[in-house]
Short mmCIF file of C-alpha atoms in Angstrom, two decimals:
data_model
loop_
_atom_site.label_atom_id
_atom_site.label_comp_id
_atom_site.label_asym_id
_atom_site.label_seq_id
_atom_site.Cartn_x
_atom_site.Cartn_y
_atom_site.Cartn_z
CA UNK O 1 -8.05 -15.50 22.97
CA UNK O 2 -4.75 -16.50 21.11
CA UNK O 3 -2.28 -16.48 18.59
CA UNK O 4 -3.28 -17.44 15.19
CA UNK O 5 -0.15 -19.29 14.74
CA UNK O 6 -1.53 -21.61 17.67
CA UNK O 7 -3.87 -23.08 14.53
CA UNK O 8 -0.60 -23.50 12.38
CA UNK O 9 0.00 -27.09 13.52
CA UNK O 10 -3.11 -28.39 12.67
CA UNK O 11 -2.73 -30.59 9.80
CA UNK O 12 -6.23 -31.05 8.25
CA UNK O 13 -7.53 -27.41 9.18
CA UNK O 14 -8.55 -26.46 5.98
CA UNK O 15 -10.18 -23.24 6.40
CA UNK O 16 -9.67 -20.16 9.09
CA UNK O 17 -12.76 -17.96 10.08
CA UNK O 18 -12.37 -15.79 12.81
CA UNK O 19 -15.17 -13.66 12.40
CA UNK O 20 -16.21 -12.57 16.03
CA UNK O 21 -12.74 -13.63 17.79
CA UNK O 22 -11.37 -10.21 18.21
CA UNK O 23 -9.31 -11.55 20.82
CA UNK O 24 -7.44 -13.36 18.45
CA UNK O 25 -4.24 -11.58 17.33
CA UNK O 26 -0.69 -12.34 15.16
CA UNK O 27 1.10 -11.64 12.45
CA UNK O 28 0.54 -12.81 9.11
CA UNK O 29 4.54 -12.57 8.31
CA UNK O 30 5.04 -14.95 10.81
CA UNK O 31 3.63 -18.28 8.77
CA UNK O 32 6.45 -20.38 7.49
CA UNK O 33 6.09 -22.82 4.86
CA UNK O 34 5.35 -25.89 6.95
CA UNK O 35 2.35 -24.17 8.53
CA UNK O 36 -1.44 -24.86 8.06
CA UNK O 37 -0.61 -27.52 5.57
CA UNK O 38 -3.55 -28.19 4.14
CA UNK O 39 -5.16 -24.07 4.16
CA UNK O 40 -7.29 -23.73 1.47
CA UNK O 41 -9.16 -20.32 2.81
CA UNK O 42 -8.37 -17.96 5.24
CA UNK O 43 -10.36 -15.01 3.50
CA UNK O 44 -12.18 -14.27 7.25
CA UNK O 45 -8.96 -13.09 9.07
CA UNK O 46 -9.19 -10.23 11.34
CA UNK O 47 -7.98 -6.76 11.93
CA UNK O 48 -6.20 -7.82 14.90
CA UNK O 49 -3.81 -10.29 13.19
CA UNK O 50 -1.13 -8.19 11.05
CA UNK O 51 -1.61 -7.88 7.40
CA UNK O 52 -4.93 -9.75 7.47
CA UNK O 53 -7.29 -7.05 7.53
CA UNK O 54 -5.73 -3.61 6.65
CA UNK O 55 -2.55 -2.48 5.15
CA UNK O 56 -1.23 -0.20 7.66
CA UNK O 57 1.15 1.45 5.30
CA UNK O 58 1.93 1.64 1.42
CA UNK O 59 5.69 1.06 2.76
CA UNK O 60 5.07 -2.12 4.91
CA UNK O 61 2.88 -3.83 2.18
CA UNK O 62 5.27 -5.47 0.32
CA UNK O 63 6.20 -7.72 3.41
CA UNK O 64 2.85 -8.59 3.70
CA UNK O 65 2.36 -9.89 0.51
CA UNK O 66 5.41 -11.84 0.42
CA UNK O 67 4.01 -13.88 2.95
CA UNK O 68 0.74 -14.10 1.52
CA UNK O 69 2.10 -15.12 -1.79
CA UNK O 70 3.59 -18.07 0.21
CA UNK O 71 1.04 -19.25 0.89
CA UNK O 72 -0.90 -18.67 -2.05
CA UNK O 73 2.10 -20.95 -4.19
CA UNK O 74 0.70 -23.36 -2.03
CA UNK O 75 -2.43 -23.26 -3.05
CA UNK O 76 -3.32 -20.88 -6.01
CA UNK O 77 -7.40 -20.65 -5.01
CA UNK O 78 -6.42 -19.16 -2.03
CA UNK O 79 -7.57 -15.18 -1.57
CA UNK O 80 -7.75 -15.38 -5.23
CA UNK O 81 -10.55 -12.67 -5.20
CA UNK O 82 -9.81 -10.46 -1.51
CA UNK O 83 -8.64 -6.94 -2.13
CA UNK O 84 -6.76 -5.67 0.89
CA UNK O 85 -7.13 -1.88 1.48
CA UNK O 86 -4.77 0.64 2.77
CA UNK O 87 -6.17 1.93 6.52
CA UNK O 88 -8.33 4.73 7.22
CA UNK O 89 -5.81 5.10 9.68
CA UNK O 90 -2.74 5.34 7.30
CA UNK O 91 -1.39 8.68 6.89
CA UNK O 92 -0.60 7.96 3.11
CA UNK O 93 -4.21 7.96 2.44
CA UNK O 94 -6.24 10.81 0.85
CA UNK O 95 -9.05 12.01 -1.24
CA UNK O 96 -8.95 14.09 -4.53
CA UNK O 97 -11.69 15.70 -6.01
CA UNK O 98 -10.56 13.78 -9.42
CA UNK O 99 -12.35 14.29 -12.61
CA UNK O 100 -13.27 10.79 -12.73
CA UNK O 101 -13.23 7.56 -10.75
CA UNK O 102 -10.66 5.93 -12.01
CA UNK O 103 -8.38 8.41 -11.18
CA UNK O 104 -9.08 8.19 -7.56
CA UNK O 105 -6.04 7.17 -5.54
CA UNK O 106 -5.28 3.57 -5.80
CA UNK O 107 -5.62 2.03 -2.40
CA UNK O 108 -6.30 -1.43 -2.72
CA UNK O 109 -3.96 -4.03 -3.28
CA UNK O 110 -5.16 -7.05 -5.18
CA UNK O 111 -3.63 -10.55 -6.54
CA UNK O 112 -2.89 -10.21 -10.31
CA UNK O 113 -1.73 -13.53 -12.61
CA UNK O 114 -0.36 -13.75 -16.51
CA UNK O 115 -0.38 -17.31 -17.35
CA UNK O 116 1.95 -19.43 -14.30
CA UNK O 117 3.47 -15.61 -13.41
CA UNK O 118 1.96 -14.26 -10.09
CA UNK O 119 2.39 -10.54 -8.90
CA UNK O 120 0.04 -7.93 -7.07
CA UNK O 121 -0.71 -3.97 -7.68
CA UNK O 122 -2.33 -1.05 -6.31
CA UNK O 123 -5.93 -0.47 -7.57
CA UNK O 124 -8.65 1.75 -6.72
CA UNK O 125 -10.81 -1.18 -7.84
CA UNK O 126 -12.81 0.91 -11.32
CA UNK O 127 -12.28 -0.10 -15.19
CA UNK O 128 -8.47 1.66 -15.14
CA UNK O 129 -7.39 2.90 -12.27
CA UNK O 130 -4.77 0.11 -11.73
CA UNK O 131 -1.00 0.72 -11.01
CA UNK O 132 1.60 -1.18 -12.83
CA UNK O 133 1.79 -5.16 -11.50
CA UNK O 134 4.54 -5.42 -9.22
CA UNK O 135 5.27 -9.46 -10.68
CA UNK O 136 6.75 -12.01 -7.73
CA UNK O 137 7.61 -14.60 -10.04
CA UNK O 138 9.73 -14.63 -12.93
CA UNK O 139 8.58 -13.55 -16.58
CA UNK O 140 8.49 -17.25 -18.63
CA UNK O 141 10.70 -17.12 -21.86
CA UNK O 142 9.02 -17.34 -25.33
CA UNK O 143 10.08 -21.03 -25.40
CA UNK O 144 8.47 -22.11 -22.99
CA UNK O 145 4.86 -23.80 -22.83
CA UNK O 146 1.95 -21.72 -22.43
CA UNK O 147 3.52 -18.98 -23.24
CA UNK O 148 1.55 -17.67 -26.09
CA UNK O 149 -1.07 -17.71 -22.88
CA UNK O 150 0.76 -15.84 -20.40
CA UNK O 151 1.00 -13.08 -23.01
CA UNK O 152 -2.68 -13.14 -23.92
CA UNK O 153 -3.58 -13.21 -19.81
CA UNK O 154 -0.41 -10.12 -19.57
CA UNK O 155 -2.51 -7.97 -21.95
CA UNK O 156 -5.70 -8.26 -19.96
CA UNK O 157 -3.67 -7.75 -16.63
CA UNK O 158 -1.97 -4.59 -18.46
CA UNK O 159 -5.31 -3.37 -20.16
CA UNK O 160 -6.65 -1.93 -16.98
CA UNK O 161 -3.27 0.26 -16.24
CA UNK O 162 -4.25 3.73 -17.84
CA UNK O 163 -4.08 6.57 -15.63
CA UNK O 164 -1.57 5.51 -13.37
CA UNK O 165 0.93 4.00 -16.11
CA UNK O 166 4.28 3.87 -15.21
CA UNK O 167 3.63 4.01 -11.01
CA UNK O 168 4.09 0.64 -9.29
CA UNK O 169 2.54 2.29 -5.94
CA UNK O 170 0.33 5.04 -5.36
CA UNK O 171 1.41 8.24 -5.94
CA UNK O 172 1.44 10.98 -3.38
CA UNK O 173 -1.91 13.54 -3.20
CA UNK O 174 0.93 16.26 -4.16
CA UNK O 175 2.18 14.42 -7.35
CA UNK O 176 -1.65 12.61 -7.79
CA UNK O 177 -2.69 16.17 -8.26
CA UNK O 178 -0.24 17.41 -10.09
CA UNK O 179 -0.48 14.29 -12.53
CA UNK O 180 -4.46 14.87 -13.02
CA UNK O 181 -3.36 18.19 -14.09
CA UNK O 182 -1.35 16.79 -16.92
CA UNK O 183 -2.74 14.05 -18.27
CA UNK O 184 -5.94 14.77 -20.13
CA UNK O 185 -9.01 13.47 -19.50
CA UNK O 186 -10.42 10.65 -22.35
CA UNK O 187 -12.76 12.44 -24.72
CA UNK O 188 -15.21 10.04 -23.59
CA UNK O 189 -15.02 10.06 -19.97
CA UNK O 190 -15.10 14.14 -20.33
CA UNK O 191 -18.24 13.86 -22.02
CA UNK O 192 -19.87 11.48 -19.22
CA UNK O 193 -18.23 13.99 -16.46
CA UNK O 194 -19.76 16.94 -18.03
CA UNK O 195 -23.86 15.68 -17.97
#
């Protein structure tokens, strides 16, 4: 029983696993950048502590990622490969009888990096059925080193945006539906679909 901030003064803790301490609770927004030093994984956080576990909203996410993006400045291995999902619970969620998976509604949120350039979008985690990368740090000019990189890395990032081009969250099931409407299905995809 506790707050996980209680942990935030140790300075050699190096990894948090709270699997099985339901009692512990918190909020994730609450870590400033003096605490838990030396963090290097903190991938089995619970429910119970705020923006650990579930996104409760679409809305409230981009607080929650601020602070997890603190941390992860810090140190750039950490949650490299979670996915946090919107809840069950959320009343922004919903289910579309699509034509194909990756048009299903985006409601994951995952870490996304183009060279030193750090950002996050809305996925529903299938070959692209991204959202646009909302990007927390600053684009690097063309004169800069590595840049020939972060463009090369920015491709990949962008090569998984197809259906949901141009939306930096998740659209509503009104305008999700009205979108599959519109936008035609790839020859290809069709074909798989149809058998």
């Amino acid at each position: 029983e506790g707050n996980l901030m209680d942990l935030a003064d140790f300075p050699l803790l190096k990894d948090i696993s709270l699997n099985g301490c339901d009692k512990i609770v918190g909020d994730i927004r609450d870590i400033s950048p003096g605490d838990f030093p030396s963090i290097e994984s903190m991938e089995n956080t619970l429910d119970s502590v705020y923006g650990a576990g579930y996104l409760p909203s679409i809305g409230q996410t981009p607080d929650i990622i601020t602070a997890w993006y603190a941390l992860k400045r810090r140190n750039p291995r950490l949650i490299w490969h979670r996915r946090m999902r919107l809840s069950f619970d959320s009343p922004e969620r919903y289910h579309n009888d699509v034509h194909h998976s990756s048009r299903e509604m985006p409601d994951s949120v995952e870490f996304v990096q183009a060279g030193p350039r750090l950002g996050y979008r809305w996925t529903n985690c299938r070959s692209g059925g991204a959202c646009e990368a909302i990007w927390l740090d600053p684009e690097p000019k063309p004169s800069d080193d590595g840049y020939d990189v972060y463009l090369k890395e920015l491709e990949e990032v962008e090569r998984d945006v197809n259906f949901f081009r141009g939306l930096f969250i998740p659209p509503t099931q009104e305008k999700h539906l009205q979108r599959n409407l519109e936008i035609p299905l790839d020859p290809t995809l069709e074909r798989i679909h149809q058998m």
